[in-house]
Amino acid sequence: MIECRGICKSYERPGEPRLDVLKSVDLNIEPGEFTAVVGPSGSGKSTLMNILGLLDRPDSGNYLLGGEPVSNLPHARLASLRNKKIGFVFQQFHLLPRTTALENVELPLVYADTDNISDRAAQALCRVGLQDRMTHTPAELSGGQQQRVAIARALVNDPEIILADEPTGNLDRESGAGIMALFQELNESGRTIIFITHDAALAARAGRVLTMNEGILAEEPAQPVGGVA
Amino acid sequence: MTWFRILRLAVRALLRARLRTLLSVSGMAVGITAVAVLLGLGAGARQALQDTIEKMGRNLLTVNAWMSETNALRGTGRYVNTLVTADSEAVARQLPGIEAVSPVISGTRNLRWGGRTMNATVNGTTPEYRITKNHVVKGGRFIDEEDVCGGRRVAVVGDQIVRELFMGERPIGETLLVGRIPFTIIGVLEGKGTNPLGGNEDDQIVVPVTTAQRRVYNVDYLTRIFVQVASKDLLKSTTEALTDLLRNRHQTVDFKIVDQTALLAVQSENGASFRRMIGGLAGLALGLGGVGLLSVSLLSVRERRTEIGLQLALGARSRHIMVQYLVESLLVALIGGVLGLVMGACGIVMASSWTQWPARLSWDAVWQPFVLSLVIALAFGAYPAWRAARLDPIVALRSK
Ligand SMILES: Nc1ncnc2c1ncn2[C@@H]1O[C@H](COP(=O)(O)OP(=O)(O)OP(=O)(O)O)[C@@H](O)[C@H]1O
Ligand SMILES: [Mg+2]
């Protein structure tokens, strides 16, 4: 599903030494995997996630998405891949303000140019348990509900991969647990999920945990569920 | 479907930022109002000019008997008596593209009726005079060929004469003394009022040219000849042909040809400088409206960077973003344009009813500002839209 070889990313700012954020990252993700990425702040987790999600480009290295090399694709093709293959969930939810949950969820379908936009968006909202909040605007929803709307939006175009950058970072423990349960459900129905978290307990619920440390990605040995202090 | 939804996104975005939208809409509206009023004034002035030309005789050239300047300097006589009826007949016969020709002998005489007197212009001419000068006969009839051939003492009187000499009574059939000669009144002309060149045609009486030459003035020449050409485009070439023809016949240039359409156009230039000033103001207002739209849009793009980043993350292409922001500008311009048109129309109506300016609501004053507002929206909205569309997804998403 995802194959990365030697992904490097660095930032250069005038008057400062070069900052190597990703130092030759190798990564293989198989379809249906449920992966957590952990690591200290500033270690490069989001940077990697953005590259995996085709929002950012690596300086060097190879990235195959579903077997297709994506390093040098034109903008339009990248947009189409983001639209069809990937669903994003962000820590800040990123919902359009003063816009109903339904219309927020419709957005990826607008750019996909498909029919039955409203029906499909409504189905996605049902899927995340918000069938009775469709006409609510973000201001009329709790944080957990807003993140559910964002997940429905990530799901609506039926992508193979869901990328979530600290999806529970802005939520209390209980809502966070609800979101994780939802991810688990989605994974059980066959979706590949990669998420970043600072919460070891949540990471432990993933089938696979990767640790990012100063731009170097390492596999964490499999642990029994709930076995983290 | 996509484009319809993007239109909806644009509408939502405008409704979300009400104050911002209101600001740029009113900026556009003011500019469009100014342009609409300007066009209304222009259309009014053009119409007034057109009406005047219509009234004074359309596509009309006037050949005046005229001392050439060299002759005047030599002091050879005060009057030119070389312009004759034969000249006007030759013009009618020989020149192409001529609608009507009327010879005129003109002077001032005292009129007398029922114990009252007044001075009036007495024009001796032919039936074509009515056509060349675009006169309307209000009652009775105009002079005809038989009146001219027979040298009959019949007269058609102007509106002012009916008012002042006959105190508004119906004068047809009455006998009028022109100097000492009695004329029978056969018709009345509709009034025209004074024209912008300062002329008044309502104080005239029209009599057959033959009668006027023999009985009133006792001369055999003419004062002028009116020549109506078939179209405006022929005015210049006919002036030249007319000059050639008469110079040949007279062996000198003892006449002067006046193109009153040109004179009136010069006259109407006076109003044009005023309109140019308003035009400058309108352009300024419109420019400010455009710049307002530009800065508000740029602000909007800057504020909504994360939103754009999100749209890109969800699979929006640059052109989707570009179109959304262009549509936002277009909607602002459209609403501003419609508002401006309504205000402009009110302005035009007010200007024409409360002031001297002949403003007029023309179709041009509607569609031109409308198209202009769209052009401005595209011109000033393109840059912000382009800025939005070429944002890098990650830069946009991460900006706060
Ligand atoms: N545009 C940029 N220019 C310069 N440096 C950047 C830029 N973007 C990110 N960085 C740097 O890259 C490093 C990694 O950032 P990244 O957001 O990937 O960290 P992270 O692991 O997601 O941290 P956190 O857990 O706090 O979200 C940071 O040190 C950050 O300062
Ligand atoms: Mg991060």
XYZ file of C-alpha atoms and ligand atoms in Angstrom:
661
model
C 0.000 0.000 0.000
C 2.691 2.457 1.107
C 6.353 1.945 0.305
C 8.929 4.546 1.293
C 12.653 4.276 0.682
C 15.161 6.796 1.974
C 12.752 9.688 2.445
C 14.677 12.827 3.444
C 13.328 16.249 4.283
C 15.249 19.200 5.590
C 14.649 22.882 6.060
C 17.190 25.553 5.464
C 16.816 29.002 6.881
C 19.287 31.802 6.294
C 21.817 32.154 9.109
C 20.937 28.817 10.654
C 22.397 25.350 10.148
C 20.370 23.018 7.967
C 17.632 21.229 9.866
C 17.282 17.595 8.852
C 13.752 16.745 9.874
C 13.520 13.332 8.181
C 16.726 11.355 7.847
C 16.255 8.603 5.316
C 12.969 7.148 6.437
C 12.045 3.667 5.208
C 8.500 2.504 5.670
C 6.225 -0.277 4.452
C 2.548 -0.295 5.227
C 0.382 -3.198 4.116
C -3.301 -2.812 3.292
C -5.468 -3.129 6.383
C -2.736 -2.223 8.859
C -3.544 -0.076 11.889
C -0.421 1.888 12.689
C 0.405 4.420 15.401
C 3.299 6.852 15.127
C 4.712 8.152 18.404
C 7.693 10.265 19.319
C 8.738 13.472 20.958
C 7.523 16.838 19.808
C 9.447 18.209 16.839
C 10.768 14.814 15.817
C 9.182 14.942 12.367
C 5.976 12.916 12.724
C 3.721 15.482 11.081
C 6.289 16.095 8.374
C 6.256 12.404 7.487
C 2.474 12.279 7.624
C 2.166 15.234 5.249
C 4.503 13.562 2.802
C 2.525 10.306 3.028
C -0.631 12.331 2.418
C 0.837 14.024 -0.677
C 0.520 17.454 0.908
C 4.298 17.844 0.992
C 7.125 16.499 -1.148
C 10.285 14.856 0.156
C 13.654 16.290 -0.827
C 14.823 12.829 -1.838
C 13.793 9.208 -1.625
C 11.132 7.095 -3.301
C 7.496 6.924 -2.353
C 5.197 4.368 -3.960
C 1.495 4.747 -3.184
C -0.420 1.631 -4.193
C 2.569 0.726 -6.382
C 2.592 4.090 -8.156
C 5.628 6.352 -7.790
C 4.244 9.699 -6.664
C 7.361 11.817 -6.207
C 7.061 13.635 -9.503
C 3.353 13.659 -10.242
C 1.758 16.917 -11.458
C -0.397 18.946 -9.065
C -3.698 17.914 -10.605
C -2.904 14.208 -10.285
C -1.814 14.678 -6.673
C -5.092 16.479 -5.948
C -7.029 13.612 -7.443
C -5.072 11.025 -5.380
C -5.666 13.056 -2.191
C -9.306 13.179 -3.087
C -9.844 9.487 -3.857
C -7.225 7.451 -2.005
C -6.587 9.380 1.191
C -8.739 10.669 3.998
C -7.265 13.248 6.376
C -8.143 13.875 9.989
C -6.480 16.819 11.719
C -5.921 17.743 15.317
C -7.713 21.093 14.727
C -10.681 19.413 12.926
C -10.516 22.072 10.162
C -14.253 22.265 9.576
C -15.657 25.180 7.564
C -17.187 27.595 10.072
C -20.918 28.438 9.897
C -21.405 25.507 7.555
C -23.541 22.496 8.430
C -22.025 19.141 9.271
C -23.605 17.735 6.126
C -22.066 20.355 3.865
C -18.683 19.938 5.509
C -18.813 16.231 4.795
C -19.912 16.887 1.205
C -16.752 18.851 0.413
C -14.510 16.000 -0.856
C -17.370 14.816 -3.082
C -17.706 18.296 -4.580
C -14.152 18.022 -5.866
C -14.676 14.403 -6.883
C -17.511 15.496 -9.192
C -19.872 12.658 -8.292
C -23.630 12.333 -7.936
C -25.757 11.773 -4.827
C -23.438 14.014 -2.879
C -25.916 14.679 -0.092
C -26.969 11.053 0.279
C -23.416 9.839 0.529
C -22.477 12.555 3.008
C -25.500 11.664 5.132
C -24.454 8.000 5.103
C -20.962 8.925 6.258
C -22.425 10.963 9.120
C -24.581 7.994 10.133
C -21.494 5.877 10.111
C -19.875 8.088 12.762
C -23.100 8.231 14.772
C -24.124 11.815 13.953
C -27.347 11.129 12.035
C -29.201 13.619 14.261
C -26.607 16.403 13.983
C -26.514 16.843 10.210
C -27.695 20.431 10.111
C -25.592 21.555 13.051
C -22.747 23.949 12.428
C -19.346 23.382 14.093
C -20.171 25.993 16.725
C -23.183 23.872 17.697
C -21.142 20.661 18.140
C -18.858 19.406 20.898
C -15.164 18.831 20.155
C -15.672 15.079 19.913
C -18.624 15.581 17.571
C -16.630 17.962 15.432
C -13.879 15.386 15.089
C -16.502 12.814 14.137
C -17.699 15.130 11.412
C -14.087 15.428 10.237
C -13.795 11.637 10.215
C -17.028 11.339 8.256
C -15.523 13.824 5.790
C -12.374 11.676 5.567
C -14.508 8.590 4.956
C -17.034 9.946 2.524
C -15.085 9.326 -0.673
C -14.278 5.792 0.484
C -10.475 6.143 0.597
C -8.125 3.199 1.142
C -5.986 5.069 3.652
C -6.896 7.296 6.556
C -4.166 9.562 7.896
C -4.799 11.179 11.262
C -2.403 13.674 12.833
C -3.117 13.683 16.572
C -6.856 13.175 16.052
C -7.470 13.109 19.800
C -5.009 15.858 20.680
C -7.721 18.434 21.266
C -10.180 16.108 22.966
C -10.744 14.965 26.514
C -9.931 11.389 27.391
C -13.475 10.111 26.951
C -14.115 11.664 23.537
C -10.615 10.550 22.522
C -11.491 6.990 23.438
C -14.685 7.254 21.358
C -12.695 8.442 18.333
C -10.212 5.584 18.785
C -13.046 3.105 18.958
C -14.332 4.519 15.717
C -10.907 4.131 14.089
C -10.729 0.574 15.295
C -14.119 -0.134 13.754
C -13.022 1.374 10.467
C -9.853 -0.686 10.524
C -11.837 -3.835 11.159
C -13.883 -3.063 8.058
C -10.624 -3.115 6.058
C -9.237 0.432 5.979
C -5.570 1.160 6.355
C -5.109 3.659 9.179
C -2.035 5.602 10.286
C -2.340 7.969 13.214
C -0.022 10.097 15.275
C -0.485 10.292 19.008
C 1.287 11.345 22.182
C -0.868 9.032 24.241
C 0.907 5.734 24.819
C -2.339 4.057 25.870
C -3.954 4.961 22.550
C -0.849 3.918 20.617
C -0.995 0.583 22.306
C -4.415 -0.081 20.746
C -2.859 -0.021 17.290
C -1.589 -3.222 15.728
C 1.749 -1.624 15.018
C 3.658 1.220 16.645
C 6.386 3.266 14.974
C 8.612 5.624 16.905
C 10.007 8.779 15.399
C 13.120 10.163 16.998
C 14.963 13.145 15.510
C 13.947 12.194 12.027
C 14.654 8.508 12.334
C 11.767 6.086 12.238
C 12.021 2.853 14.186
C 9.713 -0.091 14.699
C 8.633 -0.697 18.253
C 8.456 -4.331 19.260
C 4.887 -5.631 19.440
C 3.416 -5.297 22.887
C 0.447 -6.894 24.481
C -2.632 -4.686 24.360
C -2.885 -2.405 27.368
C 0.609 -3.319 28.471
C 2.001 0.173 28.619
C 2.536 1.938 31.892
C -22.495 19.628 -10.336
C -19.034 20.524 -9.081
C -19.333 24.062 -10.409
C -22.771 24.530 -8.941
C -21.452 23.394 -5.559
C -18.476 25.707 -5.883
C -20.875 28.554 -6.590
C -22.646 27.593 -3.374
C -19.357 27.557 -1.482
C -18.675 31.062 -2.790
C -22.100 32.283 -1.684
C -21.597 30.720 1.750
C -18.198 32.339 2.090
C -19.667 35.754 1.233
C -22.484 35.285 3.742
C -19.988 34.175 6.374
C -18.098 37.481 6.111
C -21.080 39.834 5.954
C -19.292 43.056 6.829
C -16.470 42.414 4.394
C -18.944 41.585 1.629
C -21.007 44.666 2.411
C -17.916 46.867 2.177
C -16.817 45.660 -1.215
C -20.390 45.573 -2.546
C -20.969 49.195 -1.591
C -17.629 50.181 -3.108
C -18.708 48.676 -6.411
C -22.206 50.145 -6.115
C -20.901 53.706 -5.752
C -18.677 53.342 -8.812
C -21.440 51.841 -10.903
C -23.888 54.536 -9.790
C -21.491 57.224 -10.978
C -21.006 55.526 -14.330
C -24.735 54.992 -14.821
C -25.506 58.640 -14.078
C -22.739 59.749 -16.410
C -24.078 57.591 -19.211
C -27.571 58.884 -18.504
C -26.390 62.475 -18.828
C -24.503 61.618 -22.017
C -27.534 59.909 -23.507
C -29.693 62.865 -22.510
C -27.342 65.334 -24.158
C -27.161 63.236 -27.325
C -30.933 62.986 -27.422
C -31.292 66.739 -26.937
C -28.879 67.350 -29.810
C -30.729 64.852 -31.962
C -34.059 66.513 -31.166
C -32.654 69.927 -32.050
C -31.262 68.716 -35.355
C -34.589 67.059 -36.097
C -36.386 70.298 -35.333
C -34.100 72.553 -37.312
C -34.066 70.254 -40.304
C -32.231 67.000 -40.656
C -29.027 66.754 -42.742
C -29.408 70.342 -43.735
C -26.929 72.562 -45.579
C -27.565 76.285 -45.836
C -26.167 78.271 -48.750
C -26.080 81.904 -47.676
C -25.522 84.757 -50.085
C -22.310 86.140 -48.669
C -19.743 88.795 -49.470
C -16.349 87.204 -49.890
C -13.866 88.836 -47.558
C -11.827 90.352 -50.397
C -14.934 91.960 -51.858
C -15.924 93.229 -48.441
C -12.509 94.822 -48.030
C -12.802 96.483 -51.403
C -16.173 97.739 -50.227
C -18.055 96.564 -53.296
C -21.620 96.741 -52.162
C -23.327 95.604 -49.020
C -25.568 92.992 -50.503
C -24.843 90.073 -52.688
C -27.557 89.753 -55.252
C -26.181 86.926 -57.312
C -27.936 83.978 -55.638
C -31.069 83.284 -57.643
C -33.891 80.768 -58.035
C -32.143 79.322 -61.092
C -29.275 78.317 -58.759
C -31.590 76.372 -56.493
C -33.177 74.674 -59.489
C -29.736 73.728 -60.778
C -28.814 72.272 -57.376
C -31.971 70.175 -57.285
C -31.443 68.991 -60.846
C -27.700 68.370 -60.955
C -26.521 67.178 -57.528
C -26.978 63.545 -56.471
C -28.198 62.484 -53.056
C -30.403 65.532 -52.509
C -33.741 65.127 -50.726
C -35.172 68.622 -51.042
C -34.076 72.124 -51.984
C -35.823 75.329 -50.979
C -34.838 78.831 -52.118
C -35.551 81.598 -49.600
C -35.782 85.364 -49.818
C -35.909 86.644 -46.298
C -36.398 89.983 -44.619
C -38.283 91.758 -41.859
C -41.611 93.458 -42.400
C -44.327 94.996 -40.311
C -47.505 92.917 -40.026
C -50.882 94.443 -39.355
C -54.205 92.905 -38.401
C -57.188 94.139 -36.504
C -55.480 97.303 -35.322
C -52.453 95.458 -33.943
C -48.980 95.421 -35.499
C -45.782 93.465 -35.017
C -42.499 92.912 -36.804
C -41.920 89.502 -38.341
C -39.570 87.621 -40.595
C -41.139 87.201 -43.997
C -39.765 84.179 -45.843
C -40.563 83.788 -49.515
C -39.988 80.194 -50.553
C -41.367 77.019 -52.176
C -43.373 74.035 -50.817
C -40.087 72.136 -50.183
C -39.332 74.610 -47.393
C -41.643 72.643 -45.114
C -39.553 69.503 -45.727
C -36.115 71.069 -45.440
C -36.930 72.902 -42.227
C -39.092 70.089 -40.868
C -42.104 72.272 -40.161
C -45.396 70.819 -39.065
C -48.573 72.467 -40.294
C -50.892 72.725 -37.319
C -53.930 73.985 -39.185
C -54.949 74.766 -42.770
C -52.320 73.983 -45.414
C -48.809 74.903 -46.504
C -48.096 76.868 -49.697
C -48.146 74.702 -52.852
C -46.766 74.777 -56.436
C -49.782 76.650 -57.742
C -49.349 79.371 -55.131
C -45.744 79.782 -56.313
C -46.536 79.676 -60.060
C -49.429 82.027 -59.686
C -47.590 84.413 -57.379
C -50.554 84.262 -55.045
C -50.810 86.430 -51.964
C -51.184 83.607 -49.461
C -49.312 83.184 -46.168
C -48.630 80.505 -43.579
C -48.000 82.056 -40.178
C -45.814 81.006 -37.265
C -46.987 80.220 -33.764
C -45.762 83.458 -32.196
C -47.740 85.508 -34.713
C -50.918 83.636 -33.876
C -50.252 84.300 -30.221
C -49.253 87.959 -30.433
C -51.175 89.324 -33.386
C -54.288 87.164 -33.287
C -54.230 86.663 -29.501
C -54.513 82.926 -30.048
C -57.613 83.154 -32.301
C -57.795 80.960 -35.405
C -56.307 83.175 -38.146
C -57.032 81.020 -41.217
C -58.980 82.913 -43.872
C -58.111 86.303 -42.354
C -56.427 88.987 -44.396
C -53.042 90.095 -43.092
C -51.236 93.243 -44.166
C -47.546 92.620 -44.875
C -46.200 96.099 -45.214
C -49.010 97.422 -47.404
C -49.740 94.196 -49.264
C -52.759 92.113 -48.171
C -52.207 88.346 -47.832
C -54.746 85.642 -47.092
C -53.723 83.327 -44.279
C -54.017 79.675 -45.384
C -52.195 77.808 -42.625
C -50.541 77.842 -39.217
C -47.174 76.316 -38.279
C -46.578 74.418 -35.092
C -44.258 76.224 -32.643
C -40.624 75.121 -32.217
C -39.347 77.409 -29.501
C -35.840 78.843 -29.652
C -33.030 76.589 -30.835
C -29.592 76.268 -29.175
C -28.023 78.410 -31.886
C -30.221 81.261 -30.714
C -32.656 81.184 -33.612
C -36.406 81.591 -33.366
C -38.554 80.388 -36.244
C -41.921 81.017 -34.626
C -42.065 84.703 -35.605
C -42.026 84.007 -39.345
C -44.607 84.028 -42.046
C -44.078 81.886 -45.120
C -45.237 83.127 -48.518
C -44.557 81.995 -52.129
C -41.044 83.026 -53.262
C -42.451 84.635 -56.393
C -44.866 86.831 -54.451
C -42.174 87.794 -51.955
C -39.683 88.819 -54.666
C -42.192 90.758 -56.763
C -44.526 92.305 -54.215
C -42.803 92.385 -50.827
C -39.125 92.990 -51.516
C -39.110 93.984 -55.193
C -35.875 92.073 -55.941
C -35.016 89.049 -58.088
C -32.408 87.364 -55.904
C -32.406 85.075 -52.857
C -31.061 85.330 -49.329
C -30.261 81.624 -48.980
C -30.971 78.166 -50.243
C -31.692 75.205 -47.929
C -30.412 71.870 -49.190
C -31.410 68.663 -47.463
C -29.216 65.674 -48.304
C -30.246 62.052 -48.076
C -27.917 61.062 -45.237
C -25.496 62.499 -42.703
C -22.560 60.872 -44.493
C -23.286 62.912 -47.601
C -23.015 66.294 -45.846
C -19.314 66.744 -46.523
C -19.222 65.583 -50.115
C -22.355 67.527 -50.972
C -20.841 70.687 -49.477
C -17.932 70.289 -51.876
C -20.133 69.526 -54.875
C -22.357 72.461 -54.004
C -19.349 74.787 -53.785
C -18.086 73.608 -57.176
C -21.473 74.001 -58.824
C -22.136 77.504 -57.505
C -18.568 78.710 -58.080
C -18.969 77.631 -61.709
C -22.267 79.381 -62.060
C -21.161 82.608 -60.325
C -17.515 82.574 -61.422
C -16.653 83.565 -57.846
C -17.316 82.481 -54.261
C -20.026 84.885 -53.176
C -21.769 82.459 -50.894
C -21.097 80.599 -47.687
C -22.265 77.059 -46.964
C -23.148 76.277 -43.352
C -23.486 72.769 -41.989
C -25.677 73.281 -38.940
C -25.214 69.699 -37.759
C -21.526 70.477 -37.327
C -22.359 73.748 -35.604
C -24.676 71.990 -33.188
C -22.083 69.321 -32.494
C -19.625 72.061 -31.543
C -22.325 73.630 -29.406
C -22.939 70.397 -27.558
C -19.219 70.147 -26.782
C -19.786 72.761 -24.095
C -21.842 70.250 -22.150
C -19.250 67.624 -22.913
C -16.576 69.210 -20.753
C -18.945 69.032 -17.821
C -19.628 65.416 -18.629
C -15.914 64.732 -18.903
C -15.513 65.966 -15.362
C -18.233 63.627 -14.138
C -16.616 60.948 -16.268
C -13.352 61.445 -14.406
C -15.146 61.208 -11.083
C -17.006 58.104 -12.229
C -13.770 56.486 -13.350
C -12.199 57.377 -10.021
C -15.140 55.969 -8.072
C -15.093 52.821 -10.138
C -11.336 52.483 -9.732
C -11.681 52.876 -5.983
C -14.441 50.277 -6.017
C -12.121 47.941 -7.900
C -9.207 48.569 -5.569
C -11.552 48.054 -2.620
C -12.609 44.743 -4.080
C -8.972 43.843 -4.657
C -7.863 44.585 -1.115
C -10.877 42.968 0.500
C -10.318 39.846 -1.616
C -6.620 39.740 -0.777
C -7.476 40.069 2.891
C -10.009 37.313 2.529
C -7.496 34.983 0.855
C -4.958 35.683 3.585
C -7.473 35.043 6.354
C -8.716 31.851 4.779
C -5.389 30.231 4.070
C -5.968 27.245 6.328
C -9.391 26.821 4.765
C -7.767 26.762 1.324
C -5.171 24.308 2.636
C -7.973 22.076 3.853
C -9.740 22.274 0.499
C -6.502 21.266 -1.215
C -6.044 18.388 1.259
C -9.536 17.173 0.425
C -8.653 17.072 -3.264
C -9.547 20.509 -4.601
C -7.586 21.441 -7.706
C -6.104 24.893 -8.203
C -8.804 25.688 -10.710
C -11.527 24.834 -8.203
C -9.997 27.337 -5.771
C -9.413 29.882 -8.539
C -13.004 29.659 -9.727
C -14.424 29.886 -6.210
C -12.562 33.113 -5.480
C -13.314 34.581 -8.900
C -16.980 33.771 -8.427
C -16.881 35.514 -5.060
C -15.553 38.656 -6.757
C -18.072 38.333 -9.580
C -20.961 37.988 -7.141
C -19.807 41.050 -5.243
C -19.554 42.957 -8.514
C -22.930 41.714 -9.711
C -24.722 42.675 -6.536
C -22.836 45.969 -6.411
C -23.598 46.463 -10.089
C -27.320 45.879 -9.694
C -27.450 48.150 -6.649
C -25.468 50.771 -8.537
C -27.806 50.517 -11.512
C -30.847 51.036 -9.322
C -29.220 54.012 -7.596
C -27.988 55.319 -10.950
C -31.471 55.056 -12.443
C -32.870 56.999 -9.490
C -30.092 59.551 -9.972
C -30.936 59.916 -13.646
C -34.641 60.315 -12.976
C -33.896 62.887 -10.295
C -31.419 64.746 -12.481
C -33.860 64.976 -15.361
C -36.818 66.080 -13.268
C -35.118 68.423 -10.795
C -32.341 69.986 -12.852
C -31.748 71.488 -16.288
C -29.590 68.574 -17.401
C -31.316 66.464 -20.006
C -30.570 63.083 -18.412
C -32.119 60.037 -19.942
C -32.335 56.383 -18.897
C -31.015 54.511 -21.902
C -30.351 50.844 -22.479
C -26.660 51.758 -22.747
C -26.758 53.194 -19.256
C -27.931 49.801 -18.063
C -25.806 47.218 -19.795
C -22.552 49.161 -20.023
C -22.038 49.654 -16.275
C -23.162 46.090 -15.784
C -20.553 44.705 -18.160
C -18.042 47.147 -16.713
C -18.612 45.837 -13.189
C -18.045 42.277 -14.381
C -14.879 43.308 -16.187
C -13.665 45.049 -13.032
C -14.485 42.005 -10.953
C -12.456 39.831 -13.301
C -9.610 42.340 -13.491
C -9.343 43.024 -9.765
C -10.536 39.606 -8.618
C -8.113 37.654 -10.794
C -5.019 38.427 -8.755
C -6.420 37.381 -5.346
C -7.970 34.287 -6.946
C -4.654 33.431 -8.515
C -2.901 33.949 -5.192
C -5.387 31.588 -3.564
C -5.072 28.976 -6.281
C -1.297 28.726 -6.264
C -0.993 28.281 -2.511
C 1.045 25.256 -1.533
C -1.175 22.836 0.431
C 1.196 22.353 3.338
C 2.105 26.024 3.634
C -1.584 26.955 3.583
C -2.584 24.306 6.120
C 0.179 25.191 8.549
C -0.331 28.962 8.435
C -2.198 30.377 11.353
N 8.363 25.112 7.109
C 9.305 24.805 8.026
N 10.456 25.508 8.071
C 11.393 25.205 8.984
N 11.285 24.220 9.864
C 10.150 23.493 9.881
C 9.102 23.750 8.954
N 8.120 22.847 9.160
C 8.538 22.078 10.200
N 9.750 22.472 10.617
C 10.511 21.853 11.691
O 10.516 20.456 11.488
C 10.540 19.792 12.723
C 9.516 18.684 12.720
O 8.213 19.237 12.718
P 6.928 18.324 12.823
O 5.739 19.184 12.744
O 7.032 17.213 11.837
O 7.061 17.749 14.286
P 6.123 16.750 15.049
O 6.882 15.514 15.250
O 4.831 16.621 14.316
O 5.906 17.495 16.426
P 4.565 17.605 17.320
O 4.446 16.300 18.030
O 4.847 18.705 18.259
O 3.429 17.871 16.406
C 10.324 20.833 13.800
O 11.515 21.057 14.456
C 9.895 22.064 13.052
O 10.419 23.201 13.655
Mg 2.825 17.238 14.625
